Tab-separated table of C-alpha atoms in Angstrom:
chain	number	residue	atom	x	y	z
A	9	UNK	CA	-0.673	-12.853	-16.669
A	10	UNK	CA	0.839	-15.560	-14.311
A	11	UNK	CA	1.464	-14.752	-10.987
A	12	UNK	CA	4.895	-16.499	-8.808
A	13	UNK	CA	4.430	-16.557	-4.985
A	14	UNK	CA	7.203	-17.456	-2.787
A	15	UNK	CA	6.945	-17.952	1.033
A	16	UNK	CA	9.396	-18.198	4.061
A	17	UNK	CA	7.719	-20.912	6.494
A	18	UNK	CA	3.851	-19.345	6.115
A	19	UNK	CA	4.645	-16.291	5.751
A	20	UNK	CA	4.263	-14.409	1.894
A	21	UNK	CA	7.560	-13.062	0.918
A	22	UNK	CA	7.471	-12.022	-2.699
A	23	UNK	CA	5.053	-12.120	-5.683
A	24	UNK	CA	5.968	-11.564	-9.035
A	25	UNK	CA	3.590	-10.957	-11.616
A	26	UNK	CA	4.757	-11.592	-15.670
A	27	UNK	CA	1.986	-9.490	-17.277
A	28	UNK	CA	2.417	-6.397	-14.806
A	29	UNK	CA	6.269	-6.853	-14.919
A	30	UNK	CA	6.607	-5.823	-11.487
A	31	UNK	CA	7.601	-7.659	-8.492
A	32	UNK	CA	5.429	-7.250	-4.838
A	33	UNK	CA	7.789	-7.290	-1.653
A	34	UNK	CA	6.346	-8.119	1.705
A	35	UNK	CA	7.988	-8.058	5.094
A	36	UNK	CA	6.619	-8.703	8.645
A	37	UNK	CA	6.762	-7.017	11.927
A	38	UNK	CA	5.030	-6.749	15.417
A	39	UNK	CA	1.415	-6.336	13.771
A	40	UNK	CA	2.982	-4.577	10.840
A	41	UNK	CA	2.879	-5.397	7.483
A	42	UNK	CA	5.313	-3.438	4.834
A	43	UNK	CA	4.870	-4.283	1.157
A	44	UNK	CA	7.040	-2.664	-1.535
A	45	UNK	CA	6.282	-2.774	-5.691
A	46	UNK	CA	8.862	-2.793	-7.823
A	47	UNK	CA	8.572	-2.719	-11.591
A	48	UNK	CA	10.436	-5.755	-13.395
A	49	UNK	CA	12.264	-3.897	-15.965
A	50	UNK	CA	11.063	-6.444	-18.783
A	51	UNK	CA	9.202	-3.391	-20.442
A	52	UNK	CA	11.800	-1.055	-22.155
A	53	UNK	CA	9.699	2.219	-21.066
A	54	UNK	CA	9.811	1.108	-17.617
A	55	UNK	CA	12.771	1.462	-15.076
A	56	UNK	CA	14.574	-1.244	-13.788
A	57	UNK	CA	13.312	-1.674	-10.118
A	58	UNK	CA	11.735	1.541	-9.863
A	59	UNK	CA	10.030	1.202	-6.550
A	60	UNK	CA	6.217	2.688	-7.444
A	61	UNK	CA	4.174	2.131	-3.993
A	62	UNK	CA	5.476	1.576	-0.576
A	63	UNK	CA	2.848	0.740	2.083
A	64	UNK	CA	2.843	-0.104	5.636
A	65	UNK	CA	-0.330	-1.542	7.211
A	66	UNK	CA	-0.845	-1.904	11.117
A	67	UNK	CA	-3.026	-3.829	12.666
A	68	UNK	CA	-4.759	-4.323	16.226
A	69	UNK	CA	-4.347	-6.820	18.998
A	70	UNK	CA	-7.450	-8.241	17.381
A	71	UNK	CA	-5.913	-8.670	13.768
A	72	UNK	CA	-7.800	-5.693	12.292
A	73	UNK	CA	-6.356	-3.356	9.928
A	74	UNK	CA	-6.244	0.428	11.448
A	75	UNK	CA	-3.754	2.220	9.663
A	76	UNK	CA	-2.612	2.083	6.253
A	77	UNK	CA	0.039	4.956	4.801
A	78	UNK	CA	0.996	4.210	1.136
A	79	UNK	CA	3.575	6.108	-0.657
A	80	UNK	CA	3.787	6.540	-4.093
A	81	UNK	CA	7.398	8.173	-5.143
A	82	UNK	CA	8.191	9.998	-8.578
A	83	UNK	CA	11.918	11.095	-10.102
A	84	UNK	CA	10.206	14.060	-11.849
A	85	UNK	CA	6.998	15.360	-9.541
A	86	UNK	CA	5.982	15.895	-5.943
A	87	UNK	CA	5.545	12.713	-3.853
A	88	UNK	CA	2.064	11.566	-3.411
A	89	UNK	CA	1.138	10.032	-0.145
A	90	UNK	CA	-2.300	8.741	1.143
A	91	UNK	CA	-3.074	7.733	4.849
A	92	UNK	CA	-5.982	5.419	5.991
A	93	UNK	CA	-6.941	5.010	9.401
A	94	UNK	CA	-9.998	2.848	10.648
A	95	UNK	CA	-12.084	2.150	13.694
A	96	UNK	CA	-14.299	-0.424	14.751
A	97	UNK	CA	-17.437	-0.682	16.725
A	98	UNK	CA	-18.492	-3.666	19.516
A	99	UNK	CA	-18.885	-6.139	16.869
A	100	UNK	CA	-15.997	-5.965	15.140
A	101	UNK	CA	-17.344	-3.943	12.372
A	102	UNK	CA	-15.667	-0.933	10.590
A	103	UNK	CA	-17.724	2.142	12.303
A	104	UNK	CA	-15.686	5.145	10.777
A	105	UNK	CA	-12.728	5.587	8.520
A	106	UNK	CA	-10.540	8.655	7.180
A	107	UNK	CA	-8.691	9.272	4.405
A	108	UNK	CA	-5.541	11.420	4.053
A	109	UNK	CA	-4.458	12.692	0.461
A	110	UNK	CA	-1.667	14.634	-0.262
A	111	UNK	CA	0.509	15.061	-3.945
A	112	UNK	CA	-0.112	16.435	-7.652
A	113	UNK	CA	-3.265	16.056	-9.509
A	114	UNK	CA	-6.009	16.834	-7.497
A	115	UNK	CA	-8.437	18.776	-8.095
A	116	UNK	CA	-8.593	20.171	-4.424
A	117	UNK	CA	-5.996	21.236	-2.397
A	118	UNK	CA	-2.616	19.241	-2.072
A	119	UNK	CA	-3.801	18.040	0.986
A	120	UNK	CA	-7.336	16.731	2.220
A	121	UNK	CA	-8.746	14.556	4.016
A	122	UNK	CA	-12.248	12.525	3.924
A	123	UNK	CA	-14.313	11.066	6.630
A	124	UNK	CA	-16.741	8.032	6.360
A	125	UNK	CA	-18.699	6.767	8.903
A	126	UNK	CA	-20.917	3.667	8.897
């Protein structure tokens, strides 16, 4: 497949990807970043601009990521929705990180969460 990138000033705007027909969607704020995927539509068993992740990542003063919430709607089942949040030690290096699930298909509970630490 053949990726397209398209920029405003620096900043990555949109991708769109031929062989995945969908279309990536990224917007900027105050140590934000929001990125929306969006199938094409090229396929006929997909939906035109069906939106099939939404996630926002923030970051700290130091550029790091520390939270990520991604979103993953559906027209016919519950949403599913998964929540990242990480912390760092001294050096700059990931010391623990949890992880938020909740939606259809598990095999535990609709909801649960994990906890690594490094």
């Amino acid at each position: 497949s053949t990726n397209f990138y398209y920029y405003e000033g620096t900043k990555l705007v949109r991708v769109e990807t031929d062989g995945l027909d969908t279309t990536i969607y990224l917007s900027y704020g105050d140590n934000e970043t929001n990125i929306i995927w969006k199938n094409g539509g090229h396929s006929e068993d997909i939906e035109q601009n069906t939106i099939r992740e939404q996630t926002t990542r923030k970051y700290d003063e130091a550029g790091r990521l520390v939270y990520e919430k991604s979103v993953y709607p559906s027209p016919t089942s519950e949403i599913e929705e998964s929540i990242k949040t990480y912390e760092y030690d001294d050096e700059g290096r990931i010391s623990k990180m949890t992880s938020k699930y909740s939606g259809p298909g598990f095999d535990l509970p609709s909801y649960y969460e994990e906890l690594f630490e490094y």
